[in-house]
Coordinates of C-alpha atoms in Angstrom, one line a residue:
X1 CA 54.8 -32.3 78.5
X2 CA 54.6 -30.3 75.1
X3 CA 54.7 -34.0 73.2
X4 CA 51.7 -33.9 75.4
X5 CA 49.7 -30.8 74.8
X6 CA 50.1 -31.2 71.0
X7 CA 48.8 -34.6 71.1
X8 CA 45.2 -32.4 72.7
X9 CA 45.5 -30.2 70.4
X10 CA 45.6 -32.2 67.9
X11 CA 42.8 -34.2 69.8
X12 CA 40.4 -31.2 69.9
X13 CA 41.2 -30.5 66.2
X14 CA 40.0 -33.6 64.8
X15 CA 37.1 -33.3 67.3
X16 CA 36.1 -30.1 66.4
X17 CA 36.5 -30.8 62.6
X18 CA 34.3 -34.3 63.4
X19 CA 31.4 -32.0 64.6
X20 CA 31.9 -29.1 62.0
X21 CA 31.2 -32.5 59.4
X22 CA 27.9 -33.3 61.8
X23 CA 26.5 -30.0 61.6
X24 CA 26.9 -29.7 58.0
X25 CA 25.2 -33.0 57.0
X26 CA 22.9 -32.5 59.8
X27 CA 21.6 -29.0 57.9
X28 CA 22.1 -30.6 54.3
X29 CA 20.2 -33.4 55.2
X30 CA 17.3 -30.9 56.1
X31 CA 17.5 -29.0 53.1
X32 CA 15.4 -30.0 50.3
X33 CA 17.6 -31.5 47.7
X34 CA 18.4 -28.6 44.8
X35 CA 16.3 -29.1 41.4
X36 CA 16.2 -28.2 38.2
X37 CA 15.6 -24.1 37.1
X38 CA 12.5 -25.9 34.8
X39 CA 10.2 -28.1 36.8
X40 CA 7.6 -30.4 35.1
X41 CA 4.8 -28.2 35.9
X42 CA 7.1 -24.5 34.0
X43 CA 7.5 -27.1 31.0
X44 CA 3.9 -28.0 30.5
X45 CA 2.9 -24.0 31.2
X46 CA 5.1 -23.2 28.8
X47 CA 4.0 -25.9 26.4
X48 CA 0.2 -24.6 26.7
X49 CA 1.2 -20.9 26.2
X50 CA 2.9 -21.8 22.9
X51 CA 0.1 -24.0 21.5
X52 CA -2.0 -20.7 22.7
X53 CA -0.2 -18.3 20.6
X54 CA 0.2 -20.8 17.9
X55 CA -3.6 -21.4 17.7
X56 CA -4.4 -18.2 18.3
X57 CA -1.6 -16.3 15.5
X58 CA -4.1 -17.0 12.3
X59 CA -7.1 -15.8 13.7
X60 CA -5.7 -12.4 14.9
X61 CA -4.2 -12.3 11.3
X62 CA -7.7 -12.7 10.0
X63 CA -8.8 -10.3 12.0
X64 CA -6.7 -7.6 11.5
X65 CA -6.9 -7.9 7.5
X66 CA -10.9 -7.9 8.2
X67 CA -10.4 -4.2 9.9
X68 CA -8.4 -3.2 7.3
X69 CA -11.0 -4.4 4.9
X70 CA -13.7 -2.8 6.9
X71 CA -11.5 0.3 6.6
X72 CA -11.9 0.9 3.0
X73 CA -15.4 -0.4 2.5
X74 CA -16.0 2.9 4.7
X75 CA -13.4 4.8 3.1
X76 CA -15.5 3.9 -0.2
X77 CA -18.2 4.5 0.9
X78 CA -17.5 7.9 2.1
X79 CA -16.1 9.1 -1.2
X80 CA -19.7 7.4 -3.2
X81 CA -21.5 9.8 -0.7
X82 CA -19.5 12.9 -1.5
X83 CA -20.1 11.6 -4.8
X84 CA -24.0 11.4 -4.4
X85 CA -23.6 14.9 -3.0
X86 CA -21.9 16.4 -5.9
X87 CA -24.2 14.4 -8.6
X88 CA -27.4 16.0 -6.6
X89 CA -25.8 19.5 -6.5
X90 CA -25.1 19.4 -10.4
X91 CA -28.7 17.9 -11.1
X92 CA -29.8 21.0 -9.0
X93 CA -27.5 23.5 -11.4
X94 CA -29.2 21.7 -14.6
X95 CA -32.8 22.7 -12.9
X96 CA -32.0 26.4 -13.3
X97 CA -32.5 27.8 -16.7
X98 CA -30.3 30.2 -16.4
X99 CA -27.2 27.8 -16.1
X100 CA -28.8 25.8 -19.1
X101 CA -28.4 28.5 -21.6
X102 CA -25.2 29.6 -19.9
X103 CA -24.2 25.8 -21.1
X104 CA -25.8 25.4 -24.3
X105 CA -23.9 28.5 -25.1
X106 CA -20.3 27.3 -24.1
X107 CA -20.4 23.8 -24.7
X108 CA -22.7 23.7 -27.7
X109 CA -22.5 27.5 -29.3
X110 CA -25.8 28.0 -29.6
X111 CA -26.7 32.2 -29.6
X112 CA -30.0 33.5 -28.7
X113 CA -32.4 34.9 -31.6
X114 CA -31.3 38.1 -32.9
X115 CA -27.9 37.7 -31.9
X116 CA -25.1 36.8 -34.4
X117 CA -23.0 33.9 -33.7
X118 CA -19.2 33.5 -35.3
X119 CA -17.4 30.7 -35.8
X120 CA -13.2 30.4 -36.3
X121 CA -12.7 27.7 -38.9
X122 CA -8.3 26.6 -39.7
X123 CA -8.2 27.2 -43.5
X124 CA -7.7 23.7 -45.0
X125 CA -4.4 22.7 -46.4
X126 CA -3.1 23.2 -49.6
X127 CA -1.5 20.7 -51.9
X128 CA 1.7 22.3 -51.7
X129 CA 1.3 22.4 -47.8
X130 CA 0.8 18.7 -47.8
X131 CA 3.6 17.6 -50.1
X132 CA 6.4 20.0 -47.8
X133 CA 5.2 18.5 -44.7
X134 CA 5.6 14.9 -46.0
X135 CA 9.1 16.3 -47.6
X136 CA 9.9 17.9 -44.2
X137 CA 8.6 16.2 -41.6
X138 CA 11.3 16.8 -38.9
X139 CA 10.7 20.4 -38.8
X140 CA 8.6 22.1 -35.8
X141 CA 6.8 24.8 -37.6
X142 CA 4.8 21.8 -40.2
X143 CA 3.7 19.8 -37.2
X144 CA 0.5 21.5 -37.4
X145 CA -0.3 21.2 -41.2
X146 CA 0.7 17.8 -40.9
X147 CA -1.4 16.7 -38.1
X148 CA -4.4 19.0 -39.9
X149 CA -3.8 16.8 -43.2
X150 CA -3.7 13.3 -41.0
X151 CA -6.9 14.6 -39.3
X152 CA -8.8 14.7 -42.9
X153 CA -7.4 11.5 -44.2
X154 CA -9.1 8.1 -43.6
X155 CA -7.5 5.7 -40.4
X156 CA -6.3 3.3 -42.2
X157 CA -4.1 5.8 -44.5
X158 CA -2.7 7.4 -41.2
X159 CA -1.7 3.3 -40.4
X160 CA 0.1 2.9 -43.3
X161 CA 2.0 5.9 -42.7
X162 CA 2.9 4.9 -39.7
X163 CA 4.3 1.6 -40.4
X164 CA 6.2 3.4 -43.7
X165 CA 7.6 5.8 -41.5
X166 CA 8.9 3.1 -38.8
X167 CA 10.6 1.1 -41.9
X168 CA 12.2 3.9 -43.2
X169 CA 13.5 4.4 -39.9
X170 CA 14.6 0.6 -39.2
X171 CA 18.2 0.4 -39.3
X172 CA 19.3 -2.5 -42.1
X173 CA 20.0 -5.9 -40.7
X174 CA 23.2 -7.6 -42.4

């Protein structure tokens, strides 16, 4: 008797493993089989957003640099209107007598009749004061003697100079 009753339950084993296999190729067979994560139709989307941002990336580069252009033109313009403003506001000072002669005073040194105008002139060098500057040139206190003489003397003396002065300076070649 127990060869017997192992040979059932062996029997209903197998059976019940026979339907288990049913039931799952019964439900396998009604669900759809699995596809791919990227489907025909997400591959051609994501081919027509590309060719979108591609076609679309000069454009918005064009337009941006076109802003920034429009930028300064106002910018510009802005600073040509202050300027306007400030041209106007001196051509209005020029109108008033007043600041004329106030002017013609400081820029030109004119004095009014009756009045007595002075004038500061440098004394001009001396002979001596020119040949010590030119003997010491390196010293602070002829600086101003020496840049007095080359003020009176023609350009192309104060050229000459120069170029003397940067070949003395040269260091020899060997």
């Amino acid at each position: 008797m127990g060869s017997d009753r192992f040979s059932t339950a062996a029997r209903l084993k197998a059976i019940g493993q026979e339907a288990h296999a049913r039931v799952y190729r019964a439900a396998a067979a009604r669900r759809p089989a699995r596809r791919n994560k990227l489907t025909g139709r997400a591959a051609l989307l994501a081919l027509v957003l590309c060719s979108l941002v591609i076609a679309l990336a000069y454009p918005m580069r064009q337009y941006i640099a076109q802003r920034a252009d429009i930028a300064d033109q106002r910018r510009e313009a802005q600073q040509a209107r202050q300027k306007v403003d400030e041209l106007r506001e001196q051509k209005a000072r020029w109108q008033d007598p007043e600041y004329v002669r106030t002017q013609a005073r400081k820029q030109l040194h004119y004095v009014m009749p009756g009045e007595d105008g002075y004038s500061v002139a440098r004394p001009a060098p001396t002979a001596g004061a020119q040949g010590s500057a030119h003997r010491s040139a390196g010293s602070p206190g002829d600086s101003g003697s020496q840049a007095d003489a080359a003020a009176h003397r023609p350009w192309y003396a104060n050229l000459w100079d120069g170029v003397d002065h940067a070949d003395a300076a040269a260091p020899p070649r060997h």
